[in-house]
Structure formats: C-alpha cells, structure tokens
PDB file of C-alpha atoms in Angstrom:
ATOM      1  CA  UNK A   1     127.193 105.336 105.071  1.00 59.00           C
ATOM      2  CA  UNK A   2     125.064 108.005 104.313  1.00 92.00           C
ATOM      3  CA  UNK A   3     121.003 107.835 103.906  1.00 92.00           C
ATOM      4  CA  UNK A   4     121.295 109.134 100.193  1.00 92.00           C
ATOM      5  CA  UNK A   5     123.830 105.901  99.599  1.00 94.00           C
ATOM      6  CA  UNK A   6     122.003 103.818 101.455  1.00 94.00           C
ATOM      7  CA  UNK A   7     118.850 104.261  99.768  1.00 93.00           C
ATOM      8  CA  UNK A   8     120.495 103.973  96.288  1.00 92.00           C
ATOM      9  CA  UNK A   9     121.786 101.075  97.141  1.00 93.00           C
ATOM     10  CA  UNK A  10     118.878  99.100  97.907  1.00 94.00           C
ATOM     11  CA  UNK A  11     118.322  95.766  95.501  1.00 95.00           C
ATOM     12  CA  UNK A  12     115.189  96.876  93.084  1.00 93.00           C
ATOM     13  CA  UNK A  13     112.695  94.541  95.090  1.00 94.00           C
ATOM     14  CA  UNK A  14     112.826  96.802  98.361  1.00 95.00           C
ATOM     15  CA  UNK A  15     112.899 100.393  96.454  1.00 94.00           C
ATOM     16  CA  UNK A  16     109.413  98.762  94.731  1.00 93.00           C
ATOM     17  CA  UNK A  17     107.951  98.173  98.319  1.00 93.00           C
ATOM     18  CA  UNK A  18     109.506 101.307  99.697  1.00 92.00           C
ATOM     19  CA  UNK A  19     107.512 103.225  97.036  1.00 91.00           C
ATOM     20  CA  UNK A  20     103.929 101.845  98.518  1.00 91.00           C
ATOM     21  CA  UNK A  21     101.489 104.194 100.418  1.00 89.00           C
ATOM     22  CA  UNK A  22     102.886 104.925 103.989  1.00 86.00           C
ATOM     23  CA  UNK A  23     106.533 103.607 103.618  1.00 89.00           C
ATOM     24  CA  UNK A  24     106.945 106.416 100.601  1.00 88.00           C
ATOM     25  CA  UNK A  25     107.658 109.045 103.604  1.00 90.00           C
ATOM     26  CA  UNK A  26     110.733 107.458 103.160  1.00 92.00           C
ATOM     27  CA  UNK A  27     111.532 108.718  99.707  1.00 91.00           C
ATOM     28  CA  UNK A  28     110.750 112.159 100.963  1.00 90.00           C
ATOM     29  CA  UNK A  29     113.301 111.923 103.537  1.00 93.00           C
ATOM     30  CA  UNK A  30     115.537 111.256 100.842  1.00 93.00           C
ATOM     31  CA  UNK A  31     114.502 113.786  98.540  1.00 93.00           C
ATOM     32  CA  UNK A  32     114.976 116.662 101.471  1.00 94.00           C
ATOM     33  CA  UNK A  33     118.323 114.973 102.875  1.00 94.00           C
ATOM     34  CA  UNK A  34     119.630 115.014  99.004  1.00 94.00           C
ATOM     35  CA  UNK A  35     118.750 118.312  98.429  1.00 94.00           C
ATOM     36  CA  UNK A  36     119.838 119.558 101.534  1.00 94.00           C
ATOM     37  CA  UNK A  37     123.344 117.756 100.639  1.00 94.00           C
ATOM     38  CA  UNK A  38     123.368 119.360  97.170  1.00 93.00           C
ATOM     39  CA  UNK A  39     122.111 122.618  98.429  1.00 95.00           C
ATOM     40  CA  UNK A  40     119.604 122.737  96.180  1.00 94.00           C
ATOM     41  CA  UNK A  41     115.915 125.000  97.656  1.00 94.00           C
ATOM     42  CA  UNK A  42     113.699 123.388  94.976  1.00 93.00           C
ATOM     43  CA  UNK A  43     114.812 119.526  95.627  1.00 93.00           C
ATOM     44  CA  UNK A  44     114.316 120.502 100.015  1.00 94.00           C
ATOM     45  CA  UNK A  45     110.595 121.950  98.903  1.00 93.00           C
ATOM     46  CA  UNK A  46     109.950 118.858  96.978  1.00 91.00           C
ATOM     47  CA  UNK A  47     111.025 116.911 100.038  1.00 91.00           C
ATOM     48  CA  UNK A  48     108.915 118.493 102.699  1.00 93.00           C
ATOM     49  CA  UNK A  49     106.110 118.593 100.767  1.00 91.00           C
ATOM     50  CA  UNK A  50     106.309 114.795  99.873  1.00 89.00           C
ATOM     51  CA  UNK A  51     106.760 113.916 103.588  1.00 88.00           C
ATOM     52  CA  UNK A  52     103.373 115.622 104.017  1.00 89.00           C
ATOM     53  CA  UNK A  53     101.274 114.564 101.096  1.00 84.00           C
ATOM     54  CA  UNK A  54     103.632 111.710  99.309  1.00 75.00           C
ATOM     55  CA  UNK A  55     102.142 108.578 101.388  1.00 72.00           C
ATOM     56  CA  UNK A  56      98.876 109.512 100.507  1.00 77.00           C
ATOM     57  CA  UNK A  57      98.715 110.631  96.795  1.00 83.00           C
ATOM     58  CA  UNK A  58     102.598 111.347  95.405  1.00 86.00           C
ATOM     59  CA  UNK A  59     103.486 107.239  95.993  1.00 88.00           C
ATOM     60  CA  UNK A  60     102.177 106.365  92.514  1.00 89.00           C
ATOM     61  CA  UNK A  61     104.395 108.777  90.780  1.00 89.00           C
ATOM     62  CA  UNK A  62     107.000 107.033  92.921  1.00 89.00           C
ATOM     63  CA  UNK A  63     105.806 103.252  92.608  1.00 91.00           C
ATOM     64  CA  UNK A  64     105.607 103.912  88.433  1.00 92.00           C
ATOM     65  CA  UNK A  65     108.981 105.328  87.966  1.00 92.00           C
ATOM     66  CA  UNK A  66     110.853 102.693  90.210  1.00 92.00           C
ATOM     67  CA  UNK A  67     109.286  99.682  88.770  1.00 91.00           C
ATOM     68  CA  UNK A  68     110.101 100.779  84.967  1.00 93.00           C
ATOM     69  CA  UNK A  69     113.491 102.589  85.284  1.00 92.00           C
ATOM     70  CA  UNK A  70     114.416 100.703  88.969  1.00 89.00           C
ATOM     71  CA  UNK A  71     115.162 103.929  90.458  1.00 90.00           C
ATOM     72  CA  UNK A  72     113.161 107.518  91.568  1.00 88.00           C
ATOM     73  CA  UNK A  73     113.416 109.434  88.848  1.00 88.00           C
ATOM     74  CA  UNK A  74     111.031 112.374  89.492  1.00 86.00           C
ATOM     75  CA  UNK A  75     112.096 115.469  91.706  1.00 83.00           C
ATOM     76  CA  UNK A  76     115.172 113.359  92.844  1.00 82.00           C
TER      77      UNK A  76
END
C-alpha cells in the first residue's frame, strides 16, 4: 500500500490529529510523495517547503480544512 493511500485512508479522527503542530511534517511528506507520483514541480515545492515550515505555521491551514471538509484540501 502506498503512503498517498495510506494516508487517504485514515478514519477522520487521526487526519484531525495528524494535522496538529509537529505531526503535520507528515502531510508534507505526502504532499511531496503525491506530487512526485503525479509528476507535478509545483505540488513537490509545496511539499518541501511544508516539511520545513508546515509544523510550525502551515498546520492551521491544514487543521481548518480537515476538520470542515475531512480531508487536505489545500496544495494537495
């Protein structure tokens, strides 16, 4: 099973604590191993640059969009 599927397949509860400060790194993994999957530059950028700066600032955007649409919705 692939990280991408894996991720997506989480119940709602554990994307919602996923999406806190410090575990969010792990949405940037997925951003950079979905872009690098659907060879898409601008969705790797997005990645690397929420692995660096996501657990301490880009979390929120993270933490908002999974608790009201149960899913990242922004850059993914």
């Amino acid at each position: 099973m692939g990280y991408v599927k894996a991720i997506d397949g989480l119940p709602w509860i554990l994307k919602l604590i996923i999406a806190l400060p410090g575990l969010d790194l792990l949405y940037g993994i997925y951003r950079l191993v979905k872009g690098v999957k659907k060879n898409d530059l601008v969705l790797v950028i997005v990645g690397i640059i929420w692995i660096f700066s996501g657990w301490a600032i880009l979390w929120i955007i993270d933490l908002i969009t999974v608790f009201l649409n149960k899913k990242i919705t922004v850059f993914a």
